[in-house]
């Protein structure tokens, strides 16, 4: 309430000032209700529609984007006339982006690559601060909603794009080399989500859409319902427009995964005929993920044409996102890091010596289930006043209040085939012989004694876990911009502005694990080796059969296994409490000092751009030169924990100022052909969870024998932002309204990547080796992009409806390996994680009369998935190339009603990761094919 009061007070005072200074206004704004910036130059605090940027003199007043041609044309004109390098994807109609997921829609843009998790374009639940979207290989991407900076309360800097219902959006823009008027925060670029406003259309609009989806692997249904109402009214105080857009959707997913553990050398002579460099897997695992997502979104806007040249716009966007996940795993836990082939068994090997089929002995399994329930929400309230005070001067004031929360309940439950503590697979019973074959379309593995894995009497219940997360964040941002037109000459326009933001975030998270024993209290310490574990037979209701029906299309684990089950309860936390009660254990229900961190971050920004234009040799040249100066003040509050058991509050301040210059040059060589050069300096601040500051000092008398210092661990509020120098050179040929051929080369030099390291700091008069995050990595990213789109209107008859979209991106990166050491075996330099060197989209289009169809092929080459990961011992993990085939068709039944059908993942792709070389596969993964049907009515 205090922060809201501040917002309202600031809005009221600033709006009155704007209105007072605008009394001499003389020139009317366009009827659509939005001023059209010269040369497509956009405000840093608001979005403008693609058609406004296009500034086509022949355009109709009605700027609803309808049909594929219209959406491609508006996106093309936005790119053509913008004052910076930008690519867009626009809605074909109200409530219809070309993809049914906001993240997935971005993959169609050159230079953008996405991650897929749980059946959709999305980030990993366990790594929520790592965005699902990369722009030119960098994950440090700024997120905007209608031109304003947004982030979620997850602890990262990005917004959960997969939590935004795509039905709320009119389009998405990607800025790749942001000029000085764009809010700082991304070294990779910026993604702007555009919603609709009532003055975008001249009349009343009513639109309703109902959609049904089927997910074939989950064998469940989902769908969505959305509606939009917009209208404009002439009143005694000016024209007023009102719009409301709401959507609710639910989706299902199932993700089947099989993991082949890292391969290890065999004992010489243990496998007859094996090559000298033979290696075999240490074991095999089942990953069986399923769940559902629900999204609710509402966007409302009011616009008031208060005078001929004063426009006031108020907007509200609210989203809620629920994600429920059941993750069941079945994995070997031999407690031995040794290859164990069955004597006398037949093996096959590939050319690099890795086993492709064979038999393992003494495999002993555990199974874990980790349920997760996430619910998050955000509310974004904005007020914008735009006043053209004279023929030359325009002023804009913008206020934003963003509030969000991010909550999660998690648990863990393990069943084991071990009977006692301290055993390994050579001393325990219940071991299995495993046959495997990785040579066919599907990886296969099975145990010979299938009954062993499904018999409850063989299992124990050794471990349970619980976790709570409750994060809150809010932002108050105020911006004031001026724009002054200069008549004639080299200098065309002067633009300047100031922005203040006050961000705060509270991070709260627990993790609590409890070991269980037959004859000791839960969580007991100093339990001797050989202690009995509690038998599952005591609580047989705590297991369930697995894997999922038709898991991996019935090609592996054919005899069945057991997964942990939870007692009944309303939600994850209630089930967790019931589980703990069975064993007399206690969940961690409250946050303690070590679970808490609070941060405040204030930024003070001033920027200025001089726009110019001139002719040289008959070529019109225009552009802008600017600078953005931003000061950041951060305070991070946590707790210092001393070795003697005492603790004290801890507050650390960090302040820095950066100047971010930008240069944009455009040469219009002909009416259809132009070239651009752009340079900018960017920064990306560290994630909030990396800036947290809970410090633990270990025993000062236990020192590192090499350094002579005791150890400590902490977050690092003293981190500097990641910084980049960005260069772009493009060539753009616009040969038709929806036809273009564009290309470009780019180079980014980045410094300050974050990695784990040791920082020497002094506490209580003693130097400590503090394990923390450091700015220790530098790198460079370079590449090229090319894009082409066209409708073949010159063909006769029905053939004139065909069209094509195609783009290709090459990106090469080289960054410091944070895990490498001088003289070690790991490479000193690596490519960026999640970055494919090659990627392309090929989309076939058809639009003629009432029929619209699209077939989209998205492909990316192999990429570094993790520099080091849990699936392998400290070595790099890569993903094989993969492709996705999607298709859609829509028929306009009449002028108002359209029926559509689509399918995603039509080719049922297999995603595969590998360790170091494709010859050593790590994980195979299958996801749902998604089939959808929708009915849309617009009036």
mmCIF file of C-alpha atoms in Angstrom, residues 42-183:
data_model
loop_
_atom_site.group_PDB
_atom_site.id
_atom_site.type_symbol
_atom_site.label_atom_id
_atom_site.label_comp_id
_atom_site.label_asym_id
_atom_site.label_seq_id
_atom_site.Cartn_x
_atom_site.Cartn_y
_atom_site.Cartn_z
ATOM 1 C CA UNK A 42 10.020 4.499 -30.426
ATOM 2 C CA UNK A 43 9.748 5.586 -26.845
ATOM 3 C CA UNK A 44 11.786 3.686 -24.253
ATOM 4 C CA UNK A 45 8.754 3.314 -22.026
ATOM 5 C CA UNK A 46 6.009 2.321 -24.413
ATOM 6 C CA UNK A 47 5.373 0.158 -27.418
ATOM 7 C CA UNK A 48 4.014 1.378 -30.725
ATOM 8 C CA UNK A 49 2.055 -0.774 -33.080
ATOM 9 C CA UNK A 50 3.728 -2.257 -36.121
ATOM 10 C CA UNK A 51 1.472 -0.245 -38.455
ATOM 11 C CA UNK A 52 2.325 2.993 -36.715
ATOM 12 C CA UNK A 53 5.989 2.294 -37.196
ATOM 13 C CA UNK A 54 5.367 1.371 -40.809
ATOM 14 C CA UNK A 55 3.853 4.833 -41.534
ATOM 15 C CA UNK A 56 2.332 3.664 -44.763
ATOM 16 C CA UNK A 57 0.381 6.578 -46.297
ATOM 17 C CA UNK A 58 -2.011 4.169 -47.992
ATOM 18 C CA UNK A 59 -2.816 2.260 -44.812
ATOM 19 C CA UNK A 60 -6.433 1.953 -43.712
ATOM 20 C CA UNK A 61 -7.406 3.396 -40.359
ATOM 21 C CA UNK A 62 -8.300 -0.134 -39.250
ATOM 22 C CA UNK A 63 -5.027 -1.642 -38.083
ATOM 23 C CA UNK A 64 -6.225 -4.983 -36.788
ATOM 24 C CA UNK A 65 -3.610 -7.464 -37.988
ATOM 25 C CA UNK A 66 -5.475 -10.154 -39.903
ATOM 26 C CA UNK A 67 -4.092 -12.997 -41.947
ATOM 27 C CA UNK A 68 -0.577 -14.172 -42.598
ATOM 28 C CA UNK A 69 0.145 -11.612 -45.305
ATOM 29 C CA UNK A 70 -0.912 -8.704 -43.118
ATOM 30 C CA UNK A 71 1.088 -9.949 -40.129
ATOM 31 C CA UNK A 72 4.229 -10.452 -42.249
ATOM 32 C CA UNK A 73 3.768 -7.086 -43.889
ATOM 33 C CA UNK A 74 3.408 -5.221 -40.590
ATOM 34 C CA UNK A 75 6.438 -7.003 -39.104
ATOM 35 C CA UNK A 76 8.433 -6.238 -42.249
ATOM 36 C CA UNK A 77 7.499 -2.554 -42.208
ATOM 37 C CA UNK A 78 8.387 -2.328 -38.548
ATOM 38 C CA UNK A 79 11.862 -3.674 -39.291
ATOM 39 C CA UNK A 80 12.219 -1.464 -42.355
ATOM 40 C CA UNK A 81 11.296 1.863 -40.740
ATOM 41 C CA UNK A 82 12.591 1.379 -37.195
ATOM 42 C CA UNK A 83 15.502 3.506 -36.080
ATOM 43 C CA UNK A 84 17.317 0.433 -34.767
ATOM 44 C CA UNK A 85 17.763 -3.229 -35.670
ATOM 45 C CA UNK A 86 14.594 -5.068 -34.694
ATOM 46 C CA UNK A 87 12.774 -8.212 -35.780
ATOM 47 C CA UNK A 88 9.160 -8.989 -34.955
ATOM 48 C CA UNK A 89 6.499 -11.637 -35.040
ATOM 49 C CA UNK A 90 2.943 -10.309 -35.194
ATOM 50 C CA UNK A 91 -0.398 -11.906 -34.500
ATOM 51 C CA UNK A 92 -2.268 -13.133 -37.568
ATOM 52 C CA UNK A 93 -5.502 -12.158 -35.852
ATOM 53 C CA UNK A 94 -6.761 -11.304 -32.396
ATOM 54 C CA UNK A 95 -5.731 -14.066 -30.014
ATOM 55 C CA UNK A 96 -3.602 -15.853 -32.605
ATOM 56 C CA UNK A 97 0.167 -15.708 -32.579
ATOM 57 C CA UNK A 98 1.561 -18.250 -35.052
ATOM 58 C CA UNK A 99 2.559 -20.483 -32.120
ATOM 59 C CA UNK A 100 0.525 -21.455 -29.082
ATOM 60 C CA UNK A 101 3.329 -20.659 -26.654
ATOM 61 C CA UNK A 102 4.928 -17.239 -26.217
ATOM 62 C CA UNK A 103 8.421 -18.713 -26.006
ATOM 63 C CA UNK A 104 7.877 -20.903 -29.071
ATOM 64 C CA UNK A 105 6.777 -17.905 -31.156
ATOM 65 C CA UNK A 106 10.245 -16.397 -30.637
ATOM 66 C CA UNK A 107 12.043 -19.306 -32.289
ATOM 67 C CA UNK A 108 10.825 -18.066 -35.701
ATOM 68 C CA UNK A 109 13.020 -14.951 -35.427
ATOM 69 C CA UNK A 110 16.555 -15.018 -36.823
ATOM 70 C CA UNK A 111 19.184 -15.142 -34.098
ATOM 71 C CA UNK A 112 16.795 -16.476 -31.446
ATOM 72 C CA UNK A 113 17.055 -19.984 -30.021
ATOM 73 C CA UNK A 114 14.885 -21.498 -27.317
ATOM 74 C CA UNK A 115 15.048 -24.336 -24.819
ATOM 75 C CA UNK A 116 12.296 -26.955 -24.594
ATOM 76 C CA UNK A 117 11.294 -28.542 -21.335
ATOM 77 C CA UNK A 118 8.200 -30.451 -20.307
ATOM 78 C CA UNK A 119 6.666 -30.498 -23.771
ATOM 79 C CA UNK A 120 6.895 -26.760 -24.500
ATOM 80 C CA UNK A 121 9.362 -24.005 -25.121
ATOM 81 C CA UNK A 122 10.265 -23.376 -21.479
ATOM 82 C CA UNK A 123 13.068 -23.308 -18.960
ATOM 83 C CA UNK A 124 13.958 -26.060 -16.503
ATOM 84 C CA UNK A 125 11.936 -25.852 -13.277
ATOM 85 C CA UNK A 126 15.097 -26.487 -11.252
ATOM 86 C CA UNK A 127 16.947 -23.647 -13.032
ATOM 87 C CA UNK A 128 14.247 -20.980 -13.152
ATOM 88 C CA UNK A 129 16.733 -18.119 -13.280
ATOM 89 C CA UNK A 130 18.154 -19.440 -16.578
ATOM 90 C CA UNK A 131 15.918 -18.055 -19.342
ATOM 91 C CA UNK A 132 14.493 -20.310 -22.047
ATOM 92 C CA UNK A 133 15.360 -17.746 -24.731
ATOM 93 C CA UNK A 134 18.789 -16.805 -26.057
ATOM 94 C CA UNK A 135 19.440 -13.990 -28.496
ATOM 95 C CA UNK A 136 22.612 -14.599 -30.486
ATOM 96 C CA UNK A 137 23.665 -17.147 -27.907
ATOM 97 C CA UNK A 138 23.383 -14.972 -24.815
ATOM 98 C CA UNK A 139 20.830 -15.658 -22.099
ATOM 99 C CA UNK A 140 21.210 -12.162 -20.618
ATOM 100 C CA UNK A 141 18.154 -10.797 -22.442
ATOM 101 C CA UNK A 142 16.110 -7.855 -21.174
ATOM 102 C CA UNK A 143 12.339 -8.420 -21.062
ATOM 103 C CA UNK A 144 9.775 -5.682 -21.769
ATOM 104 C CA UNK A 145 6.000 -5.567 -21.607
ATOM 105 C CA UNK A 146 4.761 -2.769 -23.848
ATOM 106 C CA UNK A 147 8.227 -1.257 -23.726
ATOM 107 C CA UNK A 148 8.608 -1.355 -19.950
ATOM 108 C CA UNK A 149 11.128 -3.510 -18.062
ATOM 109 C CA UNK A 150 9.664 -6.534 -16.276
ATOM 110 C CA UNK A 151 11.041 -9.468 -14.307
ATOM 111 C CA UNK A 152 9.586 -12.238 -12.184
ATOM 112 C CA UNK A 153 10.262 -12.962 -8.519
ATOM 113 C CA UNK A 154 12.110 -16.210 -9.253
ATOM 114 C CA UNK A 155 15.440 -14.622 -8.345
ATOM 115 C CA UNK A 156 16.550 -14.002 -11.910
ATOM 116 C CA UNK A 157 16.353 -10.962 -14.157
ATOM 117 C CA UNK A 158 14.082 -12.493 -16.783
ATOM 118 C CA UNK A 159 10.334 -12.761 -16.927
ATOM 119 C CA UNK A 160 8.758 -16.222 -17.195
ATOM 120 C CA UNK A 161 7.765 -15.849 -20.831
ATOM 121 C CA UNK A 162 6.100 -19.274 -20.852
ATOM 122 C CA UNK A 163 3.766 -17.976 -18.152
ATOM 123 C CA UNK A 164 2.358 -15.284 -20.472
ATOM 124 C CA UNK A 165 -0.711 -16.512 -22.370
ATOM 125 C CA UNK A 166 0.021 -15.778 -26.045
ATOM 126 C CA UNK A 167 -3.607 -14.782 -26.583
ATOM 127 C CA UNK A 168 -2.881 -11.518 -24.738
ATOM 128 C CA UNK A 169 -0.276 -10.412 -27.269
ATOM 129 C CA UNK A 170 -0.497 -8.553 -30.542
ATOM 130 C CA UNK A 171 3.153 -9.224 -31.275
ATOM 131 C CA UNK A 172 6.689 -9.689 -30.022
ATOM 132 C CA UNK A 173 9.733 -7.582 -30.908
ATOM 133 C CA UNK A 174 13.382 -8.534 -30.535
ATOM 134 C CA UNK A 175 15.899 -5.671 -30.311
ATOM 135 C CA UNK A 176 19.361 -6.964 -31.130
ATOM 136 C CA UNK A 177 21.470 -3.825 -30.773
ATOM 137 C CA UNK A 178 19.531 -1.499 -28.512
ATOM 138 C CA UNK A 179 20.078 2.273 -28.798
ATOM 139 C CA UNK A 180 20.373 4.608 -25.836
ATOM 140 C CA UNK A 181 16.643 5.163 -25.362
ATOM 141 C CA UNK A 182 16.005 1.455 -24.695
ATOM 142 C CA UNK A 183 16.100 0.470 -21.011
#
